[in-house]
Short mmCIF file of C-alpha atoms (C1' of nucleotides) in Angstrom, two decimals:
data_model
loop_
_atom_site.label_atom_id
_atom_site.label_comp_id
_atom_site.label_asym_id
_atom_site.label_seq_id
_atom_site.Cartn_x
_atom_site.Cartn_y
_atom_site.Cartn_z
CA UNK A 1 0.00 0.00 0.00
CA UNK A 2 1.66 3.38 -1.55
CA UNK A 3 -0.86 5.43 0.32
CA UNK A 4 0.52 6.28 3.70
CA UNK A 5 4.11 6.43 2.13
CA UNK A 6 2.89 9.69 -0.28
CA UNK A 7 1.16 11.30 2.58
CA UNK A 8 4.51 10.59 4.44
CA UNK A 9 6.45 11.85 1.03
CA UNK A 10 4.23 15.08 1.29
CA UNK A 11 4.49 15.71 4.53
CA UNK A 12 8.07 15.25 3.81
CA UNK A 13 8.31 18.31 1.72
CA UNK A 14 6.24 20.46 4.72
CA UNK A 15 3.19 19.89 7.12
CA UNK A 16 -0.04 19.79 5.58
CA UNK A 17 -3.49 19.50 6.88
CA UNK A 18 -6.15 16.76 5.90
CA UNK A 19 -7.58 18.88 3.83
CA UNK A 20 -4.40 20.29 2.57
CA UNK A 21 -3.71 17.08 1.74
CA UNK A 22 -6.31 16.18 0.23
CA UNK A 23 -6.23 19.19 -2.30
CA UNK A 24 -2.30 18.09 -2.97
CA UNK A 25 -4.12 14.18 -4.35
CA UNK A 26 -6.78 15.94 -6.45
CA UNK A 27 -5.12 18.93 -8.09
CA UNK A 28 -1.89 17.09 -8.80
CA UNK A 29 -2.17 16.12 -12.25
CA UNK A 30 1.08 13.80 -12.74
CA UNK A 31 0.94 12.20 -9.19
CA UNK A 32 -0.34 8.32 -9.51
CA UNK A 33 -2.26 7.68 -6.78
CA UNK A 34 -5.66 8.85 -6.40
CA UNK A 35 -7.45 9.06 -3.23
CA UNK A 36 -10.32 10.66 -1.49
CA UNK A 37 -10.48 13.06 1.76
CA UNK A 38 -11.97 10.36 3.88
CA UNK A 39 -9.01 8.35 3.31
CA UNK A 40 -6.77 10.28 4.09
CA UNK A 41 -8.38 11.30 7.28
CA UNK A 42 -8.48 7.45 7.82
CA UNK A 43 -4.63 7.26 7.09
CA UNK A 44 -3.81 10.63 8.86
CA UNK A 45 -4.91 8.86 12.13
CA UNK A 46 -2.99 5.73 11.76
CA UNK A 47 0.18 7.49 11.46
CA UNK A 48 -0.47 9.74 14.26
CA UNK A 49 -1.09 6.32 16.25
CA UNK A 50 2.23 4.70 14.88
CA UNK A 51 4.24 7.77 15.51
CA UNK A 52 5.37 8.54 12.48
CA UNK A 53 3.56 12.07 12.45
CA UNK A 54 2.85 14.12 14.87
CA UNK A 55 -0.57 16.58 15.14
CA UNK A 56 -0.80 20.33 15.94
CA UNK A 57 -3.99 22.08 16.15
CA UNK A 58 -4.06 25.15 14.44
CA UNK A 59 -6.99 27.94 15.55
CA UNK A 60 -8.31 30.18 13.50
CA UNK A 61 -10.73 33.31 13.89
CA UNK A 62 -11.92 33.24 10.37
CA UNK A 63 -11.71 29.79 8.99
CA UNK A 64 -12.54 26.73 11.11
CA UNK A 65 -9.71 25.12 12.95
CA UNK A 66 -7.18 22.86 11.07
CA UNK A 67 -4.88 19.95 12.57
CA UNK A 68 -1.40 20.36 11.09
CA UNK A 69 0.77 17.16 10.86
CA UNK A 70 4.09 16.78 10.62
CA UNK A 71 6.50 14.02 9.42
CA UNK A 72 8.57 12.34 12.47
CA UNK A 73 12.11 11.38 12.68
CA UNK A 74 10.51 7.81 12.67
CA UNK A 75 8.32 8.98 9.78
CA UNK A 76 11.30 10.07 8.14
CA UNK A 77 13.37 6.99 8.10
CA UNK A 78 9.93 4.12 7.14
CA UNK A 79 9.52 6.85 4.24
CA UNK A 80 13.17 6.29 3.21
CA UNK A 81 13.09 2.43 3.47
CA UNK A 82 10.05 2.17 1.68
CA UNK A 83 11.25 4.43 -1.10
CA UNK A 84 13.77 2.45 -1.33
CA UNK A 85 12.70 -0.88 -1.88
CA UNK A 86 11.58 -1.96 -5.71
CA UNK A 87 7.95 -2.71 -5.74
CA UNK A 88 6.11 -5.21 -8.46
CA UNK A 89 4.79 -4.10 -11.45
CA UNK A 90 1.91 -2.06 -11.20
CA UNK A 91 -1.48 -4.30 -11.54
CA UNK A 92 -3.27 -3.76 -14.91
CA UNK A 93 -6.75 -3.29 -14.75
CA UNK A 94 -7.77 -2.07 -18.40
CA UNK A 95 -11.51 -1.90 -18.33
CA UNK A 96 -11.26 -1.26 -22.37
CA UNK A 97 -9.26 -4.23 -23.10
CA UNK A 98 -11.91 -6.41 -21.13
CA UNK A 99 -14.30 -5.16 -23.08
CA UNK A 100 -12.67 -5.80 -26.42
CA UNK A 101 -12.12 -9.45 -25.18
CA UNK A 102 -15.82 -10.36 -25.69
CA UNK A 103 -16.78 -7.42 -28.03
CA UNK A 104 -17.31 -10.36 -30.85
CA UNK A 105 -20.85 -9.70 -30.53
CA UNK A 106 -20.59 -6.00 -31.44
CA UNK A 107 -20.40 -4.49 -34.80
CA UNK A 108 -17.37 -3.11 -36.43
CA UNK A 109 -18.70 0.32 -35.55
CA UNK A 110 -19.68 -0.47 -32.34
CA UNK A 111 -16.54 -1.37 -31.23
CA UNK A 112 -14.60 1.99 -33.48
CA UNK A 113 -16.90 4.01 -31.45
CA UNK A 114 -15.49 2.61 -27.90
CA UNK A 115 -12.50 3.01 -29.35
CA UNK A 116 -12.85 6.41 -30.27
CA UNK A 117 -14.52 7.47 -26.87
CA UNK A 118 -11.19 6.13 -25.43
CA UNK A 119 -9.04 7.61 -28.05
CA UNK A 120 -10.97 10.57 -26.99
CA UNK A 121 -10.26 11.20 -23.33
CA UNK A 122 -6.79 9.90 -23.97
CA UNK A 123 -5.73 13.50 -25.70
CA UNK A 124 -8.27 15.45 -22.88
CA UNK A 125 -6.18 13.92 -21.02
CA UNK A 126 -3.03 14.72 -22.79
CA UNK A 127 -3.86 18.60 -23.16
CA UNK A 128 -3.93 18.28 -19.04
CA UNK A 129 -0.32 17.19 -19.41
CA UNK A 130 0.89 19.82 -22.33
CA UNK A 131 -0.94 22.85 -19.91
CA UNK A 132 0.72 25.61 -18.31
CA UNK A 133 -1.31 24.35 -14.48
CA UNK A 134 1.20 21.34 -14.82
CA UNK A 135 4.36 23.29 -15.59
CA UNK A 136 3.36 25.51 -12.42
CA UNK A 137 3.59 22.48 -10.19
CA UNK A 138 7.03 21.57 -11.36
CA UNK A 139 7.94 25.08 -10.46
CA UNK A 140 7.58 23.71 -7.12
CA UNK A 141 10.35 21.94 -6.70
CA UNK A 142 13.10 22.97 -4.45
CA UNK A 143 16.61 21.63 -6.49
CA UNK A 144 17.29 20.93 -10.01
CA UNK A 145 17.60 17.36 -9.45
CA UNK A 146 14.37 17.43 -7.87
CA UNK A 147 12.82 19.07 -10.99
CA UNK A 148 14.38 16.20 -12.86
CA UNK A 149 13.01 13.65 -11.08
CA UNK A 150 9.60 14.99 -11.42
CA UNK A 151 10.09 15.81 -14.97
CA UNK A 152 10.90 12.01 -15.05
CA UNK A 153 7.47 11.18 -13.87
CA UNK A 154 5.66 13.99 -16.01
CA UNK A 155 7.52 12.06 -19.11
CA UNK A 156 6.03 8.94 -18.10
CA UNK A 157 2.55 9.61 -18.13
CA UNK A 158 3.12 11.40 -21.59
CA UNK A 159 4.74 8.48 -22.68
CA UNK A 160 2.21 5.96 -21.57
CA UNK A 161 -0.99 7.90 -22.66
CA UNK A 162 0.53 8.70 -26.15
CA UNK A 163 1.74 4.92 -26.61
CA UNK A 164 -1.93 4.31 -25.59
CA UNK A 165 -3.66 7.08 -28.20
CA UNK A 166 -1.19 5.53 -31.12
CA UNK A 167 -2.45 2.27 -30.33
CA UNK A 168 -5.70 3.48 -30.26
CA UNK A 169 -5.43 5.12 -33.42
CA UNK A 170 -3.80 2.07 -35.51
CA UNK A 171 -6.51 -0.35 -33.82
CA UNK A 172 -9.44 2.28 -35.16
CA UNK A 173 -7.88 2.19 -39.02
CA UNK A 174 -7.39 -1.54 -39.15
CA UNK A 175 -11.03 -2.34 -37.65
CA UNK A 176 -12.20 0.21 -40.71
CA UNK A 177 -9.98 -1.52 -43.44
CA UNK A 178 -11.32 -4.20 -41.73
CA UNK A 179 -7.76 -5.80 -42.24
CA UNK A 180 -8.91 -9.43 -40.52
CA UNK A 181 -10.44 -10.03 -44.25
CA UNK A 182 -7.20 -9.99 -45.57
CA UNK A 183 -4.66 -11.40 -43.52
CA UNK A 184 -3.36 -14.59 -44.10
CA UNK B 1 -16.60 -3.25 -11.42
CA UNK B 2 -15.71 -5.18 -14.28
CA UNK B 3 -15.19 -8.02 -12.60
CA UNK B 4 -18.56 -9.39 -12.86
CA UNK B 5 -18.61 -8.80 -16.56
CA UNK B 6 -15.31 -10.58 -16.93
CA UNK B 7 -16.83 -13.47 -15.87
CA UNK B 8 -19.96 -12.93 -17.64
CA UNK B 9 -17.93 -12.70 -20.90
CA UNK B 10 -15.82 -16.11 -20.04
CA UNK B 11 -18.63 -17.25 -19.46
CA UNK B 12 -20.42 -16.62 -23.04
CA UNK B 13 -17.90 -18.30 -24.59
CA UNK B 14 -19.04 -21.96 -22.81
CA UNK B 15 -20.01 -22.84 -19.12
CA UNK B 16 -17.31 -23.02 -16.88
CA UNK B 17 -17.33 -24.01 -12.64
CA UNK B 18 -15.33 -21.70 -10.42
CA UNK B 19 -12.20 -23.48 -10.88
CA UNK B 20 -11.95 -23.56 -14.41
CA UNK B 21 -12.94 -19.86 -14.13
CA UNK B 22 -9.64 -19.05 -11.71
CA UNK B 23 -7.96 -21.07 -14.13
CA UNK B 24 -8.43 -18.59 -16.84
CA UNK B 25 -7.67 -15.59 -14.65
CA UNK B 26 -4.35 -16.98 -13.42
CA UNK B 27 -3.10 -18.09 -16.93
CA UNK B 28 -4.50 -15.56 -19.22
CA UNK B 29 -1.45 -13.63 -19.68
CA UNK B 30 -3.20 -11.02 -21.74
CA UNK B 31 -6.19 -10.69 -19.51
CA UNK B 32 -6.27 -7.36 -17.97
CA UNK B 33 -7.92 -8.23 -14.72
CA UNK B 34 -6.65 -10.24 -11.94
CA UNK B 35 -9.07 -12.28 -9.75
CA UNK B 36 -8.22 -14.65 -6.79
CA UNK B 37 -10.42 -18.08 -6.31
CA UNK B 38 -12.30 -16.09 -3.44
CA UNK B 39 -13.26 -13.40 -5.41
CA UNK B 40 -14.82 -15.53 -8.20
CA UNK B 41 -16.95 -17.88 -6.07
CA UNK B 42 -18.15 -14.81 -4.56
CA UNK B 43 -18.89 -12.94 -7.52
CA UNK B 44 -20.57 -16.04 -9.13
CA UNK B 45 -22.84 -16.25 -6.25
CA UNK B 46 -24.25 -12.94 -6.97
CA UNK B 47 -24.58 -13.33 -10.64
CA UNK B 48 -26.59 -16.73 -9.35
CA UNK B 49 -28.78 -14.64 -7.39
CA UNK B 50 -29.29 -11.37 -9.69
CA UNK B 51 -29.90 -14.78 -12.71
CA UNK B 52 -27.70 -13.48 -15.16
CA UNK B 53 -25.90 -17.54 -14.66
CA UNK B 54 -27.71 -20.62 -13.77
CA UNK B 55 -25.86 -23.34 -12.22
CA UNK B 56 -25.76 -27.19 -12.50
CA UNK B 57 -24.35 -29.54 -9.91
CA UNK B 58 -21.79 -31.88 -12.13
CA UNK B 59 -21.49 -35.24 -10.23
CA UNK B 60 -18.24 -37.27 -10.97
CA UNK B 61 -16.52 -39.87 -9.65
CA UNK B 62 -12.57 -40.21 -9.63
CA UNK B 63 -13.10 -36.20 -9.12
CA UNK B 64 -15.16 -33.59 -6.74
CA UNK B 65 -18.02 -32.34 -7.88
CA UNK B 66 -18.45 -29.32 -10.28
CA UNK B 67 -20.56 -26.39 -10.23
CA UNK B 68 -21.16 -25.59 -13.42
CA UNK B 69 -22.02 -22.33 -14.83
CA UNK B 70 -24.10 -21.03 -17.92
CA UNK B 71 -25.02 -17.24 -19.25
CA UNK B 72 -28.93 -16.73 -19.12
CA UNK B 73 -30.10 -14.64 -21.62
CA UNK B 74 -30.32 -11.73 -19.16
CA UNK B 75 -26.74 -12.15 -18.70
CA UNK B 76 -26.14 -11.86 -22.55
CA UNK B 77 -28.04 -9.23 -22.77
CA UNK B 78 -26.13 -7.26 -19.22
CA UNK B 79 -22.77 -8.33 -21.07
CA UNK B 80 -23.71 -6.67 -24.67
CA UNK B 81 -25.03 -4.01 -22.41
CA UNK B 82 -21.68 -3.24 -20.31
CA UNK B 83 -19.38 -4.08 -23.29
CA UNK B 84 -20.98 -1.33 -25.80
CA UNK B 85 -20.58 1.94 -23.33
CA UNK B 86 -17.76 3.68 -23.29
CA UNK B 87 -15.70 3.11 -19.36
CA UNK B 88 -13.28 6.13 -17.96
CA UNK B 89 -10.18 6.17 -18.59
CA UNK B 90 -8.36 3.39 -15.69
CA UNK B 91 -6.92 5.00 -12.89
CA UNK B 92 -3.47 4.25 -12.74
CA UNK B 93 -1.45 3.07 -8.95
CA UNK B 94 2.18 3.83 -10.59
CA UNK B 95 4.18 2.68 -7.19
CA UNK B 96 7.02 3.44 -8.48
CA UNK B 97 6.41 6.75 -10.04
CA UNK B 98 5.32 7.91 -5.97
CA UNK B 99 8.78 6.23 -5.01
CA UNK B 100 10.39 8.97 -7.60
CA UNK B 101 8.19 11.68 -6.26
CA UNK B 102 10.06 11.47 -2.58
CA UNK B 103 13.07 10.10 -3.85
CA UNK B 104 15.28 13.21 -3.99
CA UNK B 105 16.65 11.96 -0.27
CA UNK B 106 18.06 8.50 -2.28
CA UNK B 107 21.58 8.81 -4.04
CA UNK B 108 21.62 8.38 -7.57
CA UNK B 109 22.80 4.87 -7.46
CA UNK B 110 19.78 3.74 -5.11
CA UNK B 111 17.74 5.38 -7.72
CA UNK B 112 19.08 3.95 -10.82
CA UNK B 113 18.78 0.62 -8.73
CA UNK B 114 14.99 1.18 -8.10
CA UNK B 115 14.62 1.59 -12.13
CA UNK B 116 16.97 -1.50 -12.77
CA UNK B 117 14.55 -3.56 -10.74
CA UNK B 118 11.52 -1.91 -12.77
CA UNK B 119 12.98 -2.40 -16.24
CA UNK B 120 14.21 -6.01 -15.33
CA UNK B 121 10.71 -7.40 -14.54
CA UNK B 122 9.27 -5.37 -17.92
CA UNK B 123 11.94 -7.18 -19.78
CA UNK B 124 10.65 -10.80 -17.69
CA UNK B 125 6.86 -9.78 -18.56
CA UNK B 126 7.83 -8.78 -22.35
CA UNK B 127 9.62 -12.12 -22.46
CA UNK B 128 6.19 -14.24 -21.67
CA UNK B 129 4.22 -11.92 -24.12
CA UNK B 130 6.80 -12.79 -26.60
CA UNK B 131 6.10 -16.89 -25.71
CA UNK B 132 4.81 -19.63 -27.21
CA UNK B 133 2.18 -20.19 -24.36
CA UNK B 134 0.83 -16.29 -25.39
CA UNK B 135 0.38 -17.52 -28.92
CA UNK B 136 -1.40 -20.69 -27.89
CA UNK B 137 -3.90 -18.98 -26.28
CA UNK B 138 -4.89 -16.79 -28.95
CA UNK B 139 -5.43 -19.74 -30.98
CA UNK B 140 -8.59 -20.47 -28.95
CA UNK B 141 -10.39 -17.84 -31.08
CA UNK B 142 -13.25 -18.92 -32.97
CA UNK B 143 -13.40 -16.90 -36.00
CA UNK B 144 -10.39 -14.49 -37.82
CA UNK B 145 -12.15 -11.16 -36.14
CA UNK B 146 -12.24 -12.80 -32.86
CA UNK B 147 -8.34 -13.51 -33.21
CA UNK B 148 -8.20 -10.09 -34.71
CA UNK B 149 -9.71 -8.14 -31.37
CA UNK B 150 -8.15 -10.29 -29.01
CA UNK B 151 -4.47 -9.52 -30.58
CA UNK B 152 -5.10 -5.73 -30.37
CA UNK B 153 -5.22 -6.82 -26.93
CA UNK B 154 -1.99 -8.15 -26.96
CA UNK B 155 -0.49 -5.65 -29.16
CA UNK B 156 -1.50 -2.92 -26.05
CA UNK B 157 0.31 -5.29 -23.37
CA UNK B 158 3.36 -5.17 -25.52
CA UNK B 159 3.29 -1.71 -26.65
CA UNK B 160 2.48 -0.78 -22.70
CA UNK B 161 5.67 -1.83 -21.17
CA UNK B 162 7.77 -1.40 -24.56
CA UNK B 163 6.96 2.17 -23.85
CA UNK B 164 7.91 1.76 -19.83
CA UNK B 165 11.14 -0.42 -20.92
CA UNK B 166 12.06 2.42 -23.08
CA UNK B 167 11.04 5.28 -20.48
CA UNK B 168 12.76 3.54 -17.49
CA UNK B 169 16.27 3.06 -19.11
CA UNK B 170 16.16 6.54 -20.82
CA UNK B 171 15.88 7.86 -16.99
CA UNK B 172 18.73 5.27 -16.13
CA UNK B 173 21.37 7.10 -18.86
CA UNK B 174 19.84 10.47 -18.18
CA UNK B 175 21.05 9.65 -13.88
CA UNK B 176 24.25 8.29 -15.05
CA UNK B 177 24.94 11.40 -16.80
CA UNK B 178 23.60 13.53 -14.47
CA UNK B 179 21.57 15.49 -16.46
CA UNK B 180 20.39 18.02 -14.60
CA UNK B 181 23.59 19.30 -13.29
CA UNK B 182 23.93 20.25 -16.88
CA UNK B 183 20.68 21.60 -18.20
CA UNK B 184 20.00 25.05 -18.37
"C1'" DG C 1 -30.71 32.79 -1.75
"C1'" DG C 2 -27.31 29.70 -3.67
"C1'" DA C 3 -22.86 28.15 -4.80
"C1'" DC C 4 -18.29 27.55 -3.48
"C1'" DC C 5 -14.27 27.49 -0.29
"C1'" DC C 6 -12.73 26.29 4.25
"C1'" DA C 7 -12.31 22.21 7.40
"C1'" DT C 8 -13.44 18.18 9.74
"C1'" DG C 9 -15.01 13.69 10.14
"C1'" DT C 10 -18.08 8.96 10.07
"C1'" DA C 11 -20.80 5.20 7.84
"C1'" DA C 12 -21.72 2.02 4.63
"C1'" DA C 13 -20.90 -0.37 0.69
"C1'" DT C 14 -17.93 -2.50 -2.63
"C1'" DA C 15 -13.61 -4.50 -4.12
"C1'" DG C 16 -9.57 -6.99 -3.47
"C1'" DT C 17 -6.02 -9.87 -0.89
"C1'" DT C 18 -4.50 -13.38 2.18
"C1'" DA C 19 -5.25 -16.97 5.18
"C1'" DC C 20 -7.89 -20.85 6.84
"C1'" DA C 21 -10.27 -25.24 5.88
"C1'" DT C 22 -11.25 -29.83 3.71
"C1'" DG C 23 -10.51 -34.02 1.12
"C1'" DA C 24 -9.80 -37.34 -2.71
"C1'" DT C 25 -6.52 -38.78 -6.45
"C1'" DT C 26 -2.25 -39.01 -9.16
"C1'" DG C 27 2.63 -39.11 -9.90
"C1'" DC C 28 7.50 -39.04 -8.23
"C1'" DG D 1 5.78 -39.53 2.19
"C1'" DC D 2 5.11 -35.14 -0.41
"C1'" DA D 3 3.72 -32.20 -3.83
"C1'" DA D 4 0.41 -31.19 -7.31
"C1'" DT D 5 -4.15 -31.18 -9.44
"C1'" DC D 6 -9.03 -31.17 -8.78
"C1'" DA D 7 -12.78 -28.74 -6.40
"C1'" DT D 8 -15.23 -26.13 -3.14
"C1'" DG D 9 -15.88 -22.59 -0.01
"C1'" DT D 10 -15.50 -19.08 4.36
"C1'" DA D 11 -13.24 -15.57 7.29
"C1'" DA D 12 -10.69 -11.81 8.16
"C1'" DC D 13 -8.46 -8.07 6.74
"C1'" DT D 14 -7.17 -4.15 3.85
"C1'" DA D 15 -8.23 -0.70 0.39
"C1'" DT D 16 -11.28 2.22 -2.10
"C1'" DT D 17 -15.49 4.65 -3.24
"C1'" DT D 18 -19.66 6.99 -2.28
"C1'" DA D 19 -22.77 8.96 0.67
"C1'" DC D 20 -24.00 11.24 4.92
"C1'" DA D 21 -23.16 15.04 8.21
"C1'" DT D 22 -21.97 19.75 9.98
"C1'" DG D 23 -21.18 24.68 9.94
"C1'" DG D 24 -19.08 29.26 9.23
"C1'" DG D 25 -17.45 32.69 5.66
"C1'" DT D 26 -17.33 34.85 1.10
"C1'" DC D 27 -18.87 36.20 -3.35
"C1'" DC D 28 -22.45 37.03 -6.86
#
DNA sequence: GGACCCATGTAAATAGTTACATGATTGC
DNA sequence: GCAATCATGTAACTATTTACATGGGTCC
């Protein structure tokens, strides 16, 4: 579980609320796991119980009160282990391809048109990536080598959606030369 | 939840117990959705109850007795159903890519080990793609379009971690040369 | 008045993994 | 004897999503 190791890796950078947090997960476009705010409160309190963060409350007169956390020493050193440590290969779970597996049933243009919807949201998706809101949060970064390492990860997911979108693309023109007729 | 259709879709194809079922999860290489044994008998008990599968008891003698499943044709119908709308884009759980978000503690060396690991499986998962056992399967297609559809779905798998093969080991050369020192 | 931001959480449902449990047969 | 294949399932746990719940402040 990568969860509590990227709240750790955030908090890493500087304490954050829940809801700070939470923001951090939704907004940030090149950052692979997704998660919800009532996970992270979930999470939030199982590192405060292991020690590995520790919990401030903040008052405020105009907003409502927030709890601050902050990485421990302890936090600091299961972050670095687990960083450190190659995981497995992601799991695969292609909801498309599925489909395609029994889409025998469906008509040539059935099946172009789920291809296209995908095809679709793959360059949305890929705008996200070329937009100036993504090269504001690599601004972030605090060294160069840091900026290269998230540039790394930035690369990636342009790499992996356009690798999907060509595939996409070459699947769409051979289902309308309907090239199955004429292989050997 | 694909899941459900997944089995509905195996299903389709001819009736199959709960075994044979986690059979076809665990060895389809190209099948984009893992399932454990647990998983399926539960999932096939609700499929029982909603009627999209009827079940027959299989007795037999040297072995233990099978539960057999069939589509209904209000599973046919679900399946055509679930397999002609367009799905969202998967969410992707890139472990590694968090690792590289909180990795600027790490010395170049650990991190050029944590891709090492990464490419080394791709190359170990592009090897069974790229085996005989991959090509036997697809030869359990019934007609040329069938074939057709289900290597597109190969074709992605390769073209997938090609792409993360070739990602991961430009990062490799870019560490070893320390890129960043030197761009502007 | 309504929507949106701030800020916290819990509850319930669904999905997925791992472990526990049983028992016959076949092959080395 | 031991491992593997056949065949079923439950239990417990972990992870994730969606819905429920509250309440003040700001902006239009």
């Amino acid at each position: 579980m990568s969860l509590k190791y990227a709240i750790l890796g955030f908090l890493d950078l500087f304490p954050l609320s829940g809801y700070d947090l939470t923001k951090m997960f939704d907004d940030s476009i090149m950052f692979y796991w997704p998660a919800t705010h009532s996970q992270i409160y979930r999470t939030l309190k199982e590192l405060h119980k292991s020690e590995l963060v520790t919990r401030e409350i903040i008052e405020q007169s105009e907003n409502p009160d927030k709890k601050v956390y902050s990485i421990t020493e302890k936090g600091k050193e299961t972050l670095k282990e687990w960083v450190s440590a190659p995981l497995d290969l992601p799991t695969l779970r292609h909801g498309l391809l599925v489909q395609l597996a029994f889409a025998s049933r469906l008509e040539d243009l059935q099946i172009i048109a789920l291809l296209e919807a995908f095809a679709e949201k793959l360059r949305e998706r890929l705008a996200l990536y070329h937009s100036d809101e993504l090269k504001e949060q690599l601004s972030y970064s605090r060294t160069k080598r840091e900026s290269f390492l998230w540039g790394l990860i930035l690369e990636n997911g342009i790499q992996t959606y356009e690798c999907e979108l060509r595939w996409a693309e070459a699947a769409i023109q051979d289902l309308e030369k309907q090239v199955w007729k004429t292989e050997d």
